Amino acid sequence: MDPILEGLVTTADPDGRPHLAPMGPRVSPDWSRLLLRPFPTSQTYRNLKARGGGVLHVTDDVLLLAKAAVGAAEVPAWQSAEKVAGFVLTGACRYYEFVVRSLDESGERVRIEAEVVHAGTFREFFGFNRAKNAVLEAAILATRLHLLPAAEVAAEYAKLRVLVEKTGGPAEHEAFAFLEDHFQRHSGGSR
Ligand SMILES: Cc1cc2nc3c(=O)[nH]c(=O)nc-3n(C[C@H](O)[C@H](O)[C@H](O)COP(=O)(O)O)c2cc1C
């Protein structure tokens, strides 16, 4: 099975505005094909179904990713995509414009096979960093708060915070504090 890339997908909302969501599609070794697995309840899924395409971004901007995960991101600088009716985030490292080739709604998560029709690079990826990875994990947990016991999430966050404190820079600290705050508000301060 192809590996998952934790990226940021932009799609066009019904009103034509950019929509951002972290998504983890499987990517083929040559990056020509993607397998997206959005929840049927997600806006990204509805946009992809309606518009037939979007843009996948490779980014190391975990602050943007954390905010987008809980629907709190302001749309950053973008330019129009070349081959799809979509939005390319110019602060990303790389991007892949894709068109939907097939859409299977029979399972709990939709399977969307897509073909990359255009790609580009803006800058180099920062590299491995445990704090960035910790924010990524915390962001995933933030999107599952309704499914997980608060005590479990609190214990995970306590572990992840150590990694952020040890290895993060200002953006990772801000991203983690933002997610902790989101969690606290969601769990009614019951940590
Ligand atoms: C790193 C990361 C990867 C994610 N991957 C997926 C995914 O593959 N499919 C999915 O439905 N949600 C995924 N999510 C959760 C969505 O980003 C989140 O539920 C989002 O709010 C839903 O998107 P929407 O704004 O399009 O409704 C992921 C979240 C993170 C932080």
Short mmCIF file of C-alpha atoms and ligand atoms in Angstrom, two decimals:
data_model
loop_
_atom_site.label_atom_id
_atom_site.label_comp_id
_atom_site.label_asym_id
_atom_site.label_seq_id
_atom_site.Cartn_x
_atom_site.Cartn_y
_atom_site.Cartn_z
CA MET A 1 0.00 0.00 0.00
CA ASP A 2 1.23 3.50 -0.77
CA PRO A 3 2.20 5.67 2.22
CA ILE A 4 0.10 8.48 3.60
CA LEU A 5 1.23 12.08 3.27
CA GLU A 6 -0.16 14.35 5.98
CA GLY A 7 -0.83 17.44 3.92
CA LEU A 8 -3.15 20.35 3.49
CA VAL A 9 -5.89 20.20 0.87
CA THR A 10 -7.56 23.25 -0.58
CA THR A 11 -10.90 23.02 -2.31
CA ALA A 12 -13.44 25.56 -3.55
CA ASP A 13 -16.46 26.11 -1.34
CA PRO A 14 -19.94 26.50 -2.88
CA ASP A 15 -19.46 30.29 -2.78
CA GLY A 16 -16.14 29.92 -4.63
CA ARG A 17 -13.96 30.75 -1.63
CA PRO A 18 -10.94 28.64 -0.60
CA HIS A 19 -11.49 25.90 1.97
CA LEU A 20 -8.51 24.44 3.89
CA ALA A 21 -8.34 21.07 5.61
CA PRO A 22 -5.49 18.79 6.66
CA MET A 23 -5.93 15.49 4.85
CA GLY A 24 -3.85 12.34 4.65
CA PRO A 25 -4.08 10.90 1.15
CA ARG A 26 -2.04 7.91 0.05
CA VAL A 27 0.40 8.98 -2.65
CA SER A 28 1.81 6.82 -5.42
CA PRO A 29 5.63 6.61 -5.60
CA ASP A 30 5.79 9.00 -8.56
CA TRP A 31 3.18 11.37 -7.05
CA SER A 32 0.93 10.99 -10.09
CA ARG A 33 -1.99 9.43 -8.19
CA LEU A 34 -3.64 10.14 -4.84
CA LEU A 35 -6.14 8.18 -2.78
CA LEU A 36 -8.10 10.53 -0.53
CA ARG A 37 -10.24 9.20 2.33
CA PRO A 38 -12.42 12.06 3.57
CA PHE A 39 -15.24 11.51 6.02
CA PRO A 40 -18.59 11.91 4.23
CA THR A 41 -19.41 14.66 6.74
CA SER A 42 -16.43 16.81 5.71
CA GLN A 43 -16.71 19.97 3.69
CA THR A 44 -13.68 18.87 1.69
CA TYR A 45 -15.59 15.82 0.52
CA ARG A 46 -18.61 17.89 -0.51
CA ASN A 47 -16.38 20.36 -2.35
CA LEU A 48 -14.46 17.61 -4.13
CA LYS A 49 -17.68 15.94 -5.19
CA ALA A 50 -19.15 19.20 -6.48
CA ARG A 51 -16.01 20.60 -8.12
CA GLY A 52 -14.08 17.50 -9.15
CA GLY A 53 -10.67 18.68 -8.04
CA GLY A 54 -8.44 20.42 -5.52
CA VAL A 55 -4.86 21.06 -4.50
CA LEU A 56 -2.74 19.00 -2.08
CA HIS A 57 0.10 20.86 -0.33
CA VAL A 58 3.23 19.54 1.33
CA THR A 59 3.98 21.92 4.17
CA ASP A 60 5.98 22.19 7.37
CA ASP A 61 3.74 25.01 8.66
CA VAL A 62 2.21 23.18 11.59
CA LEU A 63 0.62 26.33 13.00
CA LEU A 64 -1.51 26.66 9.87
CA LEU A 65 -2.21 22.94 9.90
CA ALA A 66 -3.30 23.01 13.58
CA LYS A 67 -5.67 25.90 12.97
CA ALA A 68 -7.07 24.39 9.76
CA ALA A 69 -7.71 21.10 11.56
CA VAL A 70 -10.31 22.76 13.78
CA GLY A 71 -11.62 25.16 11.14
CA ALA A 72 -9.93 28.21 12.65
CA ALA A 73 -7.38 29.08 9.96
CA GLU A 74 -7.48 32.34 8.10
CA VAL A 75 -6.83 31.66 4.44
CA PRO A 76 -3.13 32.48 3.85
CA ALA A 77 -1.64 33.91 0.64
CA TRP A 78 -2.71 31.97 -2.44
CA GLN A 79 -2.63 32.03 -6.22
CA SER A 80 -5.05 30.46 -8.69
CA ALA A 81 -4.28 26.88 -9.62
CA GLU A 82 -3.27 26.33 -13.23
CA LYS A 83 -5.11 23.15 -14.21
CA VAL A 84 -8.01 22.98 -11.76
CA ALA A 85 -10.45 25.59 -10.47
CA GLY A 86 -8.67 25.88 -7.14
CA PHE A 87 -6.20 27.58 -4.83
CA VAL A 88 -2.46 27.12 -4.41
CA LEU A 89 -1.07 28.25 -1.04
CA THR A 90 2.14 30.07 -1.85
CA GLY A 91 3.62 29.53 1.63
CA ALA A 92 3.65 25.74 1.12
CA CYS A 93 6.75 23.78 0.15
CA ARG A 94 5.20 21.90 -2.79
CA TYR A 95 1.76 21.47 -4.27
CA TYR A 96 -0.14 18.99 -6.42
CA GLU A 97 -3.22 20.01 -8.39
CA PHE A 98 -5.50 17.01 -8.80
CA VAL A 99 -8.70 15.97 -10.51
CA VAL A 100 -11.08 13.35 -9.14
CA ARG A 101 -11.15 10.23 -11.30
CA SER A 102 -13.43 8.04 -9.18
CA LEU A 103 -15.48 8.41 -6.03
CA ASP A 104 -16.70 5.45 -3.96
CA GLU A 105 -19.20 6.32 -1.23
CA SER A 106 -20.02 2.79 -0.12
CA GLY A 107 -17.75 2.70 2.98
CA GLU A 108 -17.57 4.68 6.27
CA ARG A 109 -14.98 6.90 4.65
CA VAL A 110 -15.28 7.88 1.02
CA ARG A 111 -12.56 6.65 -1.36
CA ILE A 112 -11.55 9.24 -3.89
CA GLU A 113 -9.01 8.32 -6.54
CA ALA A 114 -7.42 11.38 -8.05
CA GLU A 115 -4.87 12.14 -10.71
CA VAL A 116 -2.23 14.83 -10.31
CA VAL A 117 -2.44 17.14 -13.32
CA HIS A 118 0.04 19.81 -12.29
CA ALA A 119 2.67 20.23 -9.57
CA GLY A 120 5.05 22.90 -8.37
CA THR A 121 7.63 23.81 -5.72
CA PHE A 122 8.05 27.05 -3.77
CA ARG A 123 10.66 26.24 -1.14
CA GLU A 124 12.44 23.44 0.66
CA PHE A 125 10.89 21.40 3.44
CA PHE A 126 12.30 22.21 6.91
CA GLY A 127 13.05 18.56 7.71
CA PHE A 128 12.19 16.18 10.53
CA ASN A 129 11.35 17.80 13.83
CA ARG A 130 9.75 16.08 16.82
CA ALA A 131 7.87 19.20 17.87
CA LYS A 132 6.30 19.57 14.42
CA ASN A 133 5.36 15.92 14.55
CA ALA A 134 3.92 16.35 18.04
CA VAL A 135 1.75 19.23 16.82
CA LEU A 136 0.59 17.05 13.93
CA GLU A 137 -0.45 14.30 16.37
CA ALA A 138 -2.14 16.82 18.64
CA ALA A 139 -4.02 18.27 15.66
CA ILE A 140 -5.30 14.84 14.67
CA LEU A 141 -6.49 14.29 18.25
CA ALA A 142 -8.18 17.71 18.16
CA THR A 143 -10.33 16.53 15.25
CA ARG A 144 -11.39 13.45 17.25
CA LEU A 145 -12.33 14.99 20.59
CA HIS A 146 -15.94 13.89 20.16
CA LEU A 147 -14.79 10.26 19.86
CA LEU A 148 -12.12 10.07 22.59
CA PRO A 149 -12.28 10.20 26.42
CA ALA A 150 -10.97 13.58 27.63
CA ALA A 151 -8.59 11.87 30.09
CA GLU A 152 -6.96 9.95 27.22
CA VAL A 153 -6.46 13.10 25.19
CA ALA A 154 -5.11 14.95 28.24
CA ALA A 155 -2.54 12.18 28.83
CA GLU A 156 -1.47 12.27 25.16
CA TYR A 157 -1.19 16.04 25.18
CA ALA A 158 1.00 15.91 28.31
CA LYS A 159 3.45 13.59 26.49
CA LEU A 160 3.38 15.62 23.28
CA ARG A 161 3.96 18.88 25.17
CA VAL A 162 7.36 17.59 26.34
CA LEU A 163 8.46 17.12 22.73
CA VAL A 164 7.29 20.60 21.77
CA GLU A 165 9.11 22.15 24.73
CA LYS A 166 12.32 20.23 23.98
CA THR A 167 12.55 20.71 20.23
CA GLY A 168 10.10 23.35 19.01
CA GLY A 169 10.49 26.93 17.88
CA PRO A 170 7.99 29.76 18.38
CA ALA A 171 5.55 28.47 15.70
CA GLU A 172 5.38 25.01 17.27
CA HIS A 173 4.87 26.50 20.75
CA GLU A 174 2.07 28.72 19.45
CA ALA A 175 0.45 25.84 17.55
CA PHE A 176 0.52 23.56 20.58
CA ALA A 177 -0.82 26.25 22.92
CA PHE A 178 -3.61 26.88 20.41
CA LEU A 179 -4.55 23.17 20.36
CA GLU A 180 -4.38 22.89 24.17
CA ASP A 181 -6.69 25.85 24.44
CA HIS A 182 -9.07 24.33 21.90
CA PHE A 183 -9.07 21.06 23.83
CA GLN A 184 -9.67 22.83 27.15
CA ARG A 185 -12.61 24.75 25.74
CA HIS A 186 -14.03 21.61 24.14
CA SER A 187 -13.74 19.56 27.33
CA GLY A 188 -15.20 22.36 29.46
CA GLY A 189 -11.99 22.79 31.43
CA SER A 190 -12.44 19.30 32.90
CA ARG A 191 -8.82 18.22 32.53
C1 LIG B 1 -2.73 15.53 9.87
C2 LIG B 1 -4.21 15.34 9.68
C3 LIG B 1 -4.68 14.45 8.72
C4 LIG B 1 -6.06 14.29 8.49
N1 LIG B 1 -6.50 13.43 7.54
C5 LIG B 1 -7.82 13.31 7.30
C6 LIG B 1 -8.30 12.43 6.28
O1 LIG B 1 -7.53 11.77 5.58
N2 LIG B 1 -9.65 12.37 6.10
C7 LIG B 1 -10.53 13.10 6.86
O2 LIG B 1 -11.73 13.02 6.64
N3 LIG B 1 -10.09 13.93 7.84
C8 LIG B 1 -8.77 14.04 8.07
N4 LIG B 1 -8.34 14.88 9.05
C9 LIG B 1 -9.33 15.64 9.84
C10 LIG B 1 -9.82 16.85 9.07
O3 LIG B 1 -8.78 17.73 8.73
C11 LIG B 1 -10.82 17.62 9.93
O4 LIG B 1 -11.84 16.77 10.36
C12 LIG B 1 -11.43 18.75 9.17
O5 LIG B 1 -12.04 19.65 10.06
C13 LIG B 1 -12.52 18.22 8.24
O6 LIG B 1 -12.44 18.87 7.12
P1 LIG B 1 -13.55 19.86 6.56
O7 LIG B 1 -13.11 21.23 7.04
O8 LIG B 1 -13.37 19.64 5.11
O9 LIG B 1 -14.92 19.48 7.07
C14 LIG B 1 -6.97 15.04 9.29
C15 LIG B 1 -6.49 15.93 10.25
C16 LIG B 1 -5.13 16.09 10.47
C17 LIG B 1 -4.65 17.05 11.51
#
